[in-house]
mmCIF file of C-alpha atoms in Angstrom:
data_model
loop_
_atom_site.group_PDB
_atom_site.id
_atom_site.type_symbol
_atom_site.label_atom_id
_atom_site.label_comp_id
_atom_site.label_asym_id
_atom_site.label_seq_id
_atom_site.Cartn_x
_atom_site.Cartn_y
_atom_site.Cartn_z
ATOM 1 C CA UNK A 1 7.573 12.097 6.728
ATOM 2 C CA UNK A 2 6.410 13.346 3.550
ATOM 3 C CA UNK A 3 7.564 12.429 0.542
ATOM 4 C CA UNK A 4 7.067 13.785 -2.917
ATOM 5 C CA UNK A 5 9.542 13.568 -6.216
ATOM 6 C CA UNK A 6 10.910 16.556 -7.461
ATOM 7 C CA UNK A 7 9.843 17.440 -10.853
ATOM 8 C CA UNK A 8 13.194 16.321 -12.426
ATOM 9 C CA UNK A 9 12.893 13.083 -10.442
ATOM 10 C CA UNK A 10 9.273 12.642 -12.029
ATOM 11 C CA UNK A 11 10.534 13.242 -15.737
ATOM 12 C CA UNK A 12 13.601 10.963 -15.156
ATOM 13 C CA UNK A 13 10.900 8.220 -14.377
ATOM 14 C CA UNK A 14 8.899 9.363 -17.201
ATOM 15 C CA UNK A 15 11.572 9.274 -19.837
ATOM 16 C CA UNK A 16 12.634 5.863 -18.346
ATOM 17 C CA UNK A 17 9.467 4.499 -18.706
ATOM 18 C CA UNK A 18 9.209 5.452 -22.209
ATOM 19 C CA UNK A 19 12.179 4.407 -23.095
ATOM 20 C CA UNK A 20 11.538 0.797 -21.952
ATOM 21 C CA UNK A 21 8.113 0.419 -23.332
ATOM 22 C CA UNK A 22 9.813 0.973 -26.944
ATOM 23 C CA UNK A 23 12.598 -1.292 -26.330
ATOM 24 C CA UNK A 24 9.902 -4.144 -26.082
ATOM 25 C CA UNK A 25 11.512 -5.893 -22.701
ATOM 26 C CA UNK A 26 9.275 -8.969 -22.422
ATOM 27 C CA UNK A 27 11.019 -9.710 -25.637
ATOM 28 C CA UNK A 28 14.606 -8.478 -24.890
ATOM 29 C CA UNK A 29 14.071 -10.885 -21.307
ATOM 30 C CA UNK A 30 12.846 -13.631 -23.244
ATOM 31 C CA UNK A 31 16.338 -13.598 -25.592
ATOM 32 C CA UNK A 32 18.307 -12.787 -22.222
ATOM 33 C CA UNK A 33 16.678 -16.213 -20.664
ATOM 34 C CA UNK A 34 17.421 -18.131 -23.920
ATOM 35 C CA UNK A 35 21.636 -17.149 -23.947
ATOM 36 C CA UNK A 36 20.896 -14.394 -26.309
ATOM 37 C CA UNK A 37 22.524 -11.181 -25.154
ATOM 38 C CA UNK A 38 22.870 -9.027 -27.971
ATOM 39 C CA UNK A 39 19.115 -7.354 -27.894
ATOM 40 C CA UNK A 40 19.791 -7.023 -23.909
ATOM 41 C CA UNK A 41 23.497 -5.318 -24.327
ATOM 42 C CA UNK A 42 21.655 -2.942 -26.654
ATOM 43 C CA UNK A 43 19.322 -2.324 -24.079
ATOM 44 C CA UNK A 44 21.793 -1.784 -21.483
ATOM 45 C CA UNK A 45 23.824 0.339 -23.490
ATOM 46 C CA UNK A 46 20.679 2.436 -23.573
ATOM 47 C CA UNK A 47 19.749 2.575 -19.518
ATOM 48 C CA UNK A 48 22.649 3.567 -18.810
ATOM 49 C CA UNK A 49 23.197 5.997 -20.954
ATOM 50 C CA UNK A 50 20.080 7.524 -19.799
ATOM 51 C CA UNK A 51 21.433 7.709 -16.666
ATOM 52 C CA UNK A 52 20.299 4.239 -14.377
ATOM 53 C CA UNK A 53 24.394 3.267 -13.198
ATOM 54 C CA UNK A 54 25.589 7.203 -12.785
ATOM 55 C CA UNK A 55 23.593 7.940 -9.035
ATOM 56 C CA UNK A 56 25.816 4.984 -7.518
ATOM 57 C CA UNK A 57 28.784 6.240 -9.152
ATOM 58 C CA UNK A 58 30.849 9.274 -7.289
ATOM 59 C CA UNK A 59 31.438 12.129 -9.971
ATOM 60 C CA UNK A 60 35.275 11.492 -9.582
ATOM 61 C CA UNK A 61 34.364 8.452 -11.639
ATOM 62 C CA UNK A 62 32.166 9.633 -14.591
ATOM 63 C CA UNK A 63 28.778 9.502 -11.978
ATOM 64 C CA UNK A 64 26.779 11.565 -10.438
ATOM 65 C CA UNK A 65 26.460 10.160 -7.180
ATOM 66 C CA UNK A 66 25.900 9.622 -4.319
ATOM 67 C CA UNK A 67 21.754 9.933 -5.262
ATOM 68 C CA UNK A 68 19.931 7.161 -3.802
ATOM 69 C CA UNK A 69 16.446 8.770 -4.765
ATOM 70 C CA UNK A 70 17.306 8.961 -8.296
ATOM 71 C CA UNK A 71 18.476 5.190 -8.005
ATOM 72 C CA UNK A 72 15.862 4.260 -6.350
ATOM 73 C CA UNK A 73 13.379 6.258 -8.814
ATOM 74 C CA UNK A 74 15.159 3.992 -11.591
ATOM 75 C CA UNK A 75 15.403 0.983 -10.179
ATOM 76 C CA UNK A 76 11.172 0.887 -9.879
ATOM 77 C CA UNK A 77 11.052 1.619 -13.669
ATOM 78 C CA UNK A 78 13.222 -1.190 -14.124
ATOM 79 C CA UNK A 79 11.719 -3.814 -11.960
ATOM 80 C CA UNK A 80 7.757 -2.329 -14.139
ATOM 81 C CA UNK A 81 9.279 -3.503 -17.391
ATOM 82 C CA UNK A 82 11.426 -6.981 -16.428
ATOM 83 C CA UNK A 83 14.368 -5.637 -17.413
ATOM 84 C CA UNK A 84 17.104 -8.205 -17.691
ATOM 85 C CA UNK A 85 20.486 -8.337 -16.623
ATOM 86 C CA UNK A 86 22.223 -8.056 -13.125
ATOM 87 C CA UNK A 87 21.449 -4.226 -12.781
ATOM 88 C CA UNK A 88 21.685 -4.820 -8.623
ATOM 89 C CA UNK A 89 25.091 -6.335 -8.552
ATOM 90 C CA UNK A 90 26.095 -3.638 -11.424
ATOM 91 C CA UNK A 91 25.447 -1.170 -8.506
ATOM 92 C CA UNK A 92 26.722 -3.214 -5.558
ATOM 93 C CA UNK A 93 30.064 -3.580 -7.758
ATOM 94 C CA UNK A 94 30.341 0.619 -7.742
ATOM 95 C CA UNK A 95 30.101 0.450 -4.091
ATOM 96 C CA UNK A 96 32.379 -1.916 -3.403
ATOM 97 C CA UNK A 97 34.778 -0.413 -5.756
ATOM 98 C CA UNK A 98 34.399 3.011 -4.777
ATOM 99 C CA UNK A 99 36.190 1.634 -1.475
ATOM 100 C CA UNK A 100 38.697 0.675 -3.639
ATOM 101 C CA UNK A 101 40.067 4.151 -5.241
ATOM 102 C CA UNK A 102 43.129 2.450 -7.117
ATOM 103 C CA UNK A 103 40.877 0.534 -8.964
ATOM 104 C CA UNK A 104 37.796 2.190 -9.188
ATOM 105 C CA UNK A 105 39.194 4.973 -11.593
ATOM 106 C CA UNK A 106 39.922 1.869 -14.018
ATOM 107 C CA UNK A 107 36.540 0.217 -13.519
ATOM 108 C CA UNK A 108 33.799 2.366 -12.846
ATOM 109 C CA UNK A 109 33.950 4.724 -15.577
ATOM 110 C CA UNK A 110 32.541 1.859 -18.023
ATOM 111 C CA UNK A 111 30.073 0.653 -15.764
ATOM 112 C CA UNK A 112 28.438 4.136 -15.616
ATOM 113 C CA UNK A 113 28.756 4.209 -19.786
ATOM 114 C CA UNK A 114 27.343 0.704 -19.989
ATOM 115 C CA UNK A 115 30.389 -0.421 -22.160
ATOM 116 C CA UNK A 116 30.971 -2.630 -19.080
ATOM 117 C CA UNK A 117 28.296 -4.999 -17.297
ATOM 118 C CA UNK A 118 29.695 -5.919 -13.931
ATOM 119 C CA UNK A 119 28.340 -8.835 -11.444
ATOM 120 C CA UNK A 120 28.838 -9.881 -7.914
ATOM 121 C CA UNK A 121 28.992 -13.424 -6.195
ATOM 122 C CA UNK A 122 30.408 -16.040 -3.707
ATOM 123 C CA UNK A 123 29.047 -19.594 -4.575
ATOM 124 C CA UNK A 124 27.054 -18.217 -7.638
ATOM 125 C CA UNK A 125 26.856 -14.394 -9.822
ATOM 126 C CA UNK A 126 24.309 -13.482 -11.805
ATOM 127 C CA UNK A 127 24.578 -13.287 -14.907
ATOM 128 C CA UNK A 128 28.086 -14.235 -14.673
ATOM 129 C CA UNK A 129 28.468 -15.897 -18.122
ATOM 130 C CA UNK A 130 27.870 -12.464 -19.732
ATOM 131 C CA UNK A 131 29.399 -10.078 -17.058
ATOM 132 C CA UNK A 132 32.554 -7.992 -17.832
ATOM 133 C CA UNK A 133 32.983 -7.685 -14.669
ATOM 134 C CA UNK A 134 33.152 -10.099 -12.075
ATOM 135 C CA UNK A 135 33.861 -9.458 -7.910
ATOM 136 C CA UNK A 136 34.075 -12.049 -5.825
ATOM 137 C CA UNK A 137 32.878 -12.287 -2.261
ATOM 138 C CA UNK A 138 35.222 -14.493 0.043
ATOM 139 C CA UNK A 139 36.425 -14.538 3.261
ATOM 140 C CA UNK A 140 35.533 -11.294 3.732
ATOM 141 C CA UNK A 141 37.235 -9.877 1.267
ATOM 142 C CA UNK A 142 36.754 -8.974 -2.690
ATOM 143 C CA UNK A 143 38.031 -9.722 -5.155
ATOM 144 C CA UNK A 144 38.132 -9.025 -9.073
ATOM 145 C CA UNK A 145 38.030 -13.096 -10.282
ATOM 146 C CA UNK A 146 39.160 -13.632 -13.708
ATOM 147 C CA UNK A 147 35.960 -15.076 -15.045
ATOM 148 C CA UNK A 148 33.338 -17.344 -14.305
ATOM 149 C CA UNK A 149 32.692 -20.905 -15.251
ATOM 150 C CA UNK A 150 31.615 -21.666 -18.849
ATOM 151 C CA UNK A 151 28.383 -23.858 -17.294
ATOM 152 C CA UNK A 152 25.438 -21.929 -16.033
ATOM 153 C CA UNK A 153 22.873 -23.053 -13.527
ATOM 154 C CA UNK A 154 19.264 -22.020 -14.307
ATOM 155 C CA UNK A 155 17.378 -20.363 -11.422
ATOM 156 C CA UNK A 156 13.580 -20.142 -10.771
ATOM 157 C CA UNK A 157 13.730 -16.747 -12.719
ATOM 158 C CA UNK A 158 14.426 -17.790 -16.498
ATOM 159 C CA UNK A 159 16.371 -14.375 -16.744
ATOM 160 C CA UNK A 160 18.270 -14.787 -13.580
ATOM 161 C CA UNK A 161 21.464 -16.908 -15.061
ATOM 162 C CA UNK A 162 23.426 -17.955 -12.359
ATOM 163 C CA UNK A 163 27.392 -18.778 -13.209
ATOM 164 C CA UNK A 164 30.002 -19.853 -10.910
ATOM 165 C CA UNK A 165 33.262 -17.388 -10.061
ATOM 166 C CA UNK A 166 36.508 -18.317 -10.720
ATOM 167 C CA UNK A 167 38.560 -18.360 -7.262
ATOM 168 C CA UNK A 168 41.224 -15.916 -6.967
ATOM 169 C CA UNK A 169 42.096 -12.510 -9.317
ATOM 170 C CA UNK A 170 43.297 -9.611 -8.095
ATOM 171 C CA UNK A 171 42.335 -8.353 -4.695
ATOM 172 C CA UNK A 172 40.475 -5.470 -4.367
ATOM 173 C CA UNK A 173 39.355 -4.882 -1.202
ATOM 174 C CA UNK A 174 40.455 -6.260 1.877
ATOM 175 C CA UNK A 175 37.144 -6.272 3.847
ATOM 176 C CA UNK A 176 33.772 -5.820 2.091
ATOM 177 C CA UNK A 177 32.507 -2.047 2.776
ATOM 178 C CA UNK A 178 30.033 -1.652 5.635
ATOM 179 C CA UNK A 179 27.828 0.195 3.551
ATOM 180 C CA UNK A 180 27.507 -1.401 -0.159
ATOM 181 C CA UNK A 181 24.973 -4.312 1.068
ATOM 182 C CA UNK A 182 22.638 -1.225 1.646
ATOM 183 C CA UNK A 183 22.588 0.100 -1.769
ATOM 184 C CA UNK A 184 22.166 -3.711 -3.309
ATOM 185 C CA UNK A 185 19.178 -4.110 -0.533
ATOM 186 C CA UNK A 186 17.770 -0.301 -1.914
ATOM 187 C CA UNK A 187 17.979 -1.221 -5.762
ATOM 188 C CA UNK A 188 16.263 -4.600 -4.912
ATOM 189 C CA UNK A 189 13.340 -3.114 -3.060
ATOM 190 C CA UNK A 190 12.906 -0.700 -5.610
ATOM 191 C CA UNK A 191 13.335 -3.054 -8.061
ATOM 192 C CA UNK A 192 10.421 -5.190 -6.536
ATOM 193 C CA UNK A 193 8.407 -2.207 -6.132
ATOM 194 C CA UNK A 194 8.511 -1.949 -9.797
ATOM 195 C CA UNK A 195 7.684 -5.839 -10.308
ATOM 196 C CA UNK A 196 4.510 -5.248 -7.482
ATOM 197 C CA UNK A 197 3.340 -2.506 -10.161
ATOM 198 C CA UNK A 198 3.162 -4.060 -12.728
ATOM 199 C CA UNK A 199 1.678 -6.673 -11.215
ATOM 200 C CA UNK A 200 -0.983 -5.213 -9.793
ATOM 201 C CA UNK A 201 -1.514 -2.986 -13.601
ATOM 202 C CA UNK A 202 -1.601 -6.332 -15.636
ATOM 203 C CA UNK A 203 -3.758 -7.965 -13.175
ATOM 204 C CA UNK A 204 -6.257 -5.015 -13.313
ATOM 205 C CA UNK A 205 -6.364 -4.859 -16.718
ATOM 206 C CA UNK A 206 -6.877 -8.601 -17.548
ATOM 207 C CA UNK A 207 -10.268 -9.159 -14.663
ATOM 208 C CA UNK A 208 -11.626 -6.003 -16.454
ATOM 209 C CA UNK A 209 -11.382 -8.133 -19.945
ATOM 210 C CA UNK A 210 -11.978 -11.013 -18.123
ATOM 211 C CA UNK A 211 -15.811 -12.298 -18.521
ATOM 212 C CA UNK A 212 -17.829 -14.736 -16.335
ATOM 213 C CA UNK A 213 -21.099 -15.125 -15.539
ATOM 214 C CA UNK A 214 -21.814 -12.268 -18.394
ATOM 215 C CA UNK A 215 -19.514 -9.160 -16.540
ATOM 216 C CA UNK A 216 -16.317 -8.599 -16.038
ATOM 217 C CA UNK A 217 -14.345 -10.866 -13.056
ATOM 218 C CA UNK A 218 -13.401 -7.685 -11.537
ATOM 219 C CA UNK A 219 -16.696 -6.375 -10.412
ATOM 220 C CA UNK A 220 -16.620 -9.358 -7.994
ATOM 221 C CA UNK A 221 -16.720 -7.901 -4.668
ATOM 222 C CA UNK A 222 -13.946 -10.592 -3.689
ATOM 223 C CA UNK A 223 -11.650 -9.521 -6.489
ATOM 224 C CA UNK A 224 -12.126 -6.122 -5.501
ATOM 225 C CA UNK A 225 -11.025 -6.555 -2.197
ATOM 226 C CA UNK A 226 -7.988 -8.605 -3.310
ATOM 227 C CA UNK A 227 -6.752 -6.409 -5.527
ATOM 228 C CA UNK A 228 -7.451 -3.585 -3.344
ATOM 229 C CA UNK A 229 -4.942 -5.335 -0.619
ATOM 230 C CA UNK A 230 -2.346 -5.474 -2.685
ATOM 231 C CA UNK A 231 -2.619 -1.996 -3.864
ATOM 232 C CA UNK A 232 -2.574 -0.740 -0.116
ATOM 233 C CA UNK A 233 0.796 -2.962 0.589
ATOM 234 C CA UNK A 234 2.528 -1.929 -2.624
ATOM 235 C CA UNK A 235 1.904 1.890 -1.437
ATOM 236 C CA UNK A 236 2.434 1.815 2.232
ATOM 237 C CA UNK A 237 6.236 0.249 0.750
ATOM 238 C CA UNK A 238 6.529 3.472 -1.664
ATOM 239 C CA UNK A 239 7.271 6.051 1.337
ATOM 240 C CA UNK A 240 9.608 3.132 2.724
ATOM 241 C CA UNK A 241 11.649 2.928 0.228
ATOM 242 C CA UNK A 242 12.207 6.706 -0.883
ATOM 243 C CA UNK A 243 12.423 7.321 2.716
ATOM 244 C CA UNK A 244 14.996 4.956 3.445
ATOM 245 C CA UNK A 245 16.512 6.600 0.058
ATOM 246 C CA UNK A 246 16.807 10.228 1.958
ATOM 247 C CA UNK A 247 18.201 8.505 5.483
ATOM 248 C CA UNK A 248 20.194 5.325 3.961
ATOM 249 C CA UNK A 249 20.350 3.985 7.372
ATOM 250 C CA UNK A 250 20.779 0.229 7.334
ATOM 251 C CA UNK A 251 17.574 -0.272 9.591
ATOM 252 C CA UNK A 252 15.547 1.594 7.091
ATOM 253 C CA UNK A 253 16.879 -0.174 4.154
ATOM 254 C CA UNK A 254 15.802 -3.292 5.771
ATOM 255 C CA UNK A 255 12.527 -2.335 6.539
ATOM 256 C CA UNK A 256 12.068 -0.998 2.662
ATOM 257 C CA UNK A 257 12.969 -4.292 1.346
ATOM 258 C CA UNK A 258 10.916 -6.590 3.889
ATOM 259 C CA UNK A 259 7.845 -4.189 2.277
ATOM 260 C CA UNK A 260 8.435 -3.970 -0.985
ATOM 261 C CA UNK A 261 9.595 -7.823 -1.591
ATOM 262 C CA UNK A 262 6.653 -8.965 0.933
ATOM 263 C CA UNK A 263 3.962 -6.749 -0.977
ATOM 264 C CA UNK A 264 5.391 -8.166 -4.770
ATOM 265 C CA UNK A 265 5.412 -11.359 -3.625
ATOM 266 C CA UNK A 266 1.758 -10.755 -2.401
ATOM 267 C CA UNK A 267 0.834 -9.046 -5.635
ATOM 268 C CA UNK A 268 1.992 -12.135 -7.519
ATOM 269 C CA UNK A 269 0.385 -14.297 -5.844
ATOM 270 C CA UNK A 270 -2.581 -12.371 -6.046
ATOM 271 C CA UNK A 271 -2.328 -11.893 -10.241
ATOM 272 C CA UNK A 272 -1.847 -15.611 -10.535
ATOM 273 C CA UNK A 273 -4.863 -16.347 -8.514
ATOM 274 C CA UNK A 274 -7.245 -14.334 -10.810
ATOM 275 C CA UNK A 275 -5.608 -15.196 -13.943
ATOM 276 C CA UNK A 276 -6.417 -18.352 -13.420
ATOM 277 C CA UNK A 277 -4.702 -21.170 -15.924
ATOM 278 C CA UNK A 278 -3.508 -18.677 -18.065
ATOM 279 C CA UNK A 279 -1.090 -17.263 -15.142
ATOM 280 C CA UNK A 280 0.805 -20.658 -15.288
ATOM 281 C CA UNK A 281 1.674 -20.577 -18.876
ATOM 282 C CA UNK A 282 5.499 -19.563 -19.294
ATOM 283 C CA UNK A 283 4.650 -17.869 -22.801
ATOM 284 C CA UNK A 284 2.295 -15.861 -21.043
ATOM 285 C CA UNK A 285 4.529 -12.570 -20.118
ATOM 286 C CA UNK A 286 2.781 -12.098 -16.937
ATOM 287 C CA UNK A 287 5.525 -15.312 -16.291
ATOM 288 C CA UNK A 288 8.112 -12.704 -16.381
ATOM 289 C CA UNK A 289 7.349 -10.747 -13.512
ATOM 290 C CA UNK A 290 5.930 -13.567 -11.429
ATOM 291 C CA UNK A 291 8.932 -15.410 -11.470
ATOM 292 C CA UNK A 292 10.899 -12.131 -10.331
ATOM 293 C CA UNK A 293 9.100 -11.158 -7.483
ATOM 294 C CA UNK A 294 9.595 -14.580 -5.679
ATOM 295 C CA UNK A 295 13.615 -14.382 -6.657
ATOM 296 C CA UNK A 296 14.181 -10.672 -5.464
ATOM 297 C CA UNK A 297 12.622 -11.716 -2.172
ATOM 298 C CA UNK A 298 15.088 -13.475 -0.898
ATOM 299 C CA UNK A 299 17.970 -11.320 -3.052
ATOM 300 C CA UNK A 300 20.948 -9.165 -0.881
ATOM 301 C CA UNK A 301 18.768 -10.469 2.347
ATOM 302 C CA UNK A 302 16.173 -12.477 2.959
ATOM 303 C CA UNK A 303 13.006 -11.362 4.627
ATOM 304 C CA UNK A 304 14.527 -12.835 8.018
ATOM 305 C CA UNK A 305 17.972 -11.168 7.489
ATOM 306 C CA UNK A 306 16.008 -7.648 6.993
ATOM 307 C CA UNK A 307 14.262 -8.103 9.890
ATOM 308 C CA UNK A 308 16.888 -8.477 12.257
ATOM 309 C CA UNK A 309 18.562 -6.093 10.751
ATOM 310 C CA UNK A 310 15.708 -3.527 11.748
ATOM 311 C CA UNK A 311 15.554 -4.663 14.855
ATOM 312 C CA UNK A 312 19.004 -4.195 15.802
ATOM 313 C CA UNK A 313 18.695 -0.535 14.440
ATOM 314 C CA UNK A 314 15.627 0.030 17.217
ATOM 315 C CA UNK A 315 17.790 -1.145 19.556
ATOM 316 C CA UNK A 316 19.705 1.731 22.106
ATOM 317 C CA UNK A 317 22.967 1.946 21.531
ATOM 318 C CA UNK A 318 25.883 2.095 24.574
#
């Protein structure tokens, strides 16, 4: 299949990507880590009201969806620039709500405005200390819980705050729709997509500054090669995931994620390889996105759980 954005779909990245390059995120992610949420609501405020929340939101509620393209199309511009904030489980929340109709006229509208911040959790949810909204995954069912736990638990990613739910709330749905792990599995691939890019960009960019032996580190035929790996992964993942976008078959889904996660978490690995010392240094923002591509790899399904879950799609039903 091929696969090409539409012109709209190209200037919706575009104005995306401009918009986060003058909101400074390595700065806004560094207050987010710290407790600080004021620069980050601002920032949210922003994304969504250019538009990230509305293609998981039906336009009964104030969205435009369903559009998993345009989603997905965000999502990558979000996961380039380390944006903060549980922007997966915002969208997993409209999915699970949207099988909820009483509620979801009360609770989606906000979500798509960004006057709401929703998360989604069992043991822990992201970001739960800051979340208006908070679902709960138990039993089966879900739940809106009344809050989470004042204490939060740090996680490998600084800006990945993890808070526990309070146990029961209001009941929302009584078994967890079949199909709103897919769009948390899409926004994470495309998410990690984003992270592999930047990656890969940074990485680039510093061996070509980079000086040993008097030239550059990257006109070392073994650099070349490394970085040309990654590159390959990263865009054999690209038709992947906007092709599991157009079908949103769970199979496909799968398969995006195991790509995109697997070639980000290559791509990091790669970038802290030839950055040498530098790349272990938290202050360093290239911390920001290496930390994230080893968290959303195991995030709404871990490579394993993907996998199976392709295979079962190959397999003939009756």
């Amino acid at each position: 299949m091929r696969f090409l954005l539409t012109d709209e779909q190209r200037a919706f990245a575009s104005s995306l990507d401009a918009l986060l390059t003058a909101a400074d995120t390595p700065s806004v992610a560094r207050a987010w880590s710290a407790g600080e949420h004021t620069a980050g609501r601002t920032l949210w405020s922003r994304i969504a009201g250019a538009g990230v929340f509305a293609p998981a939101v039906p336009e009964a509620y104030e969205g435009m969806g369903p559009l998993p393209v345009e989603l997905a199309v965000a999502f990558v511009e979000l996961g380039r620039h380390a944006v903060p904030g549980p922007v997966v489980e915002t969208v997993l929340a409209a999915a699970l709500l949207a099988g909820a109709p009483e509620h979801a006229a009360r609770l989606l509208p906000p979500l798509v405005s960004g006057k709401a911040m929703a998360t989604v959790g069992s043991v822990y949810a992201l970001d739960g200390d800051t979340a208006d909204v908070v679902l709960l995954l138990a039993d089966g069912k879900v739940w809106l819980s009344p809050g989470c736990r004042p204490e939060v638990r740090p996680s490998l990613d600084p800006a990945r705050r993890l808070a526990v739910p309070l146990p029961g709330g209001e009941l929302l749905c009584p078994a967890v729709p079949p199909d709103a792990l897919d769009w948390a599995r899409l926004a994470t691939a495309a998410q990690a997509l984003g992270v592999g890019l930047a990656l890969l960009d940074r990485t680039v960019a510093y061996v070509g500054q980079r000086i040993q032996f008097g030239v550059p580190v990257g006109s070392f035929q073994a650099v070349k090669h490394r970085l040309a790996d990654t590159a390959i992964a990263l865009e054999f993942a690209r038709p992947l995931l906007f092709g599991a976008a157009l079908s949103m078959a769970p199979a496909d889904i799968a398969a995006a994620k195991v790509a995109a996660c697997e070639a980000a978490y290559a791509t990091a690995r790669t970038a802290l390889q030839l950055h040498g010392a530098i790349g272990y240094t938290a202050e360093y923002d290239l911390s920001l996105w290496l930390t994230k591509a080893r968290v959303l790899r195991g995030a709404w399904g871990t490579p394993a759980e993907c996998r199976a879950a392709v295979l079962r799609g190959l397999r003939p039903h009756g």
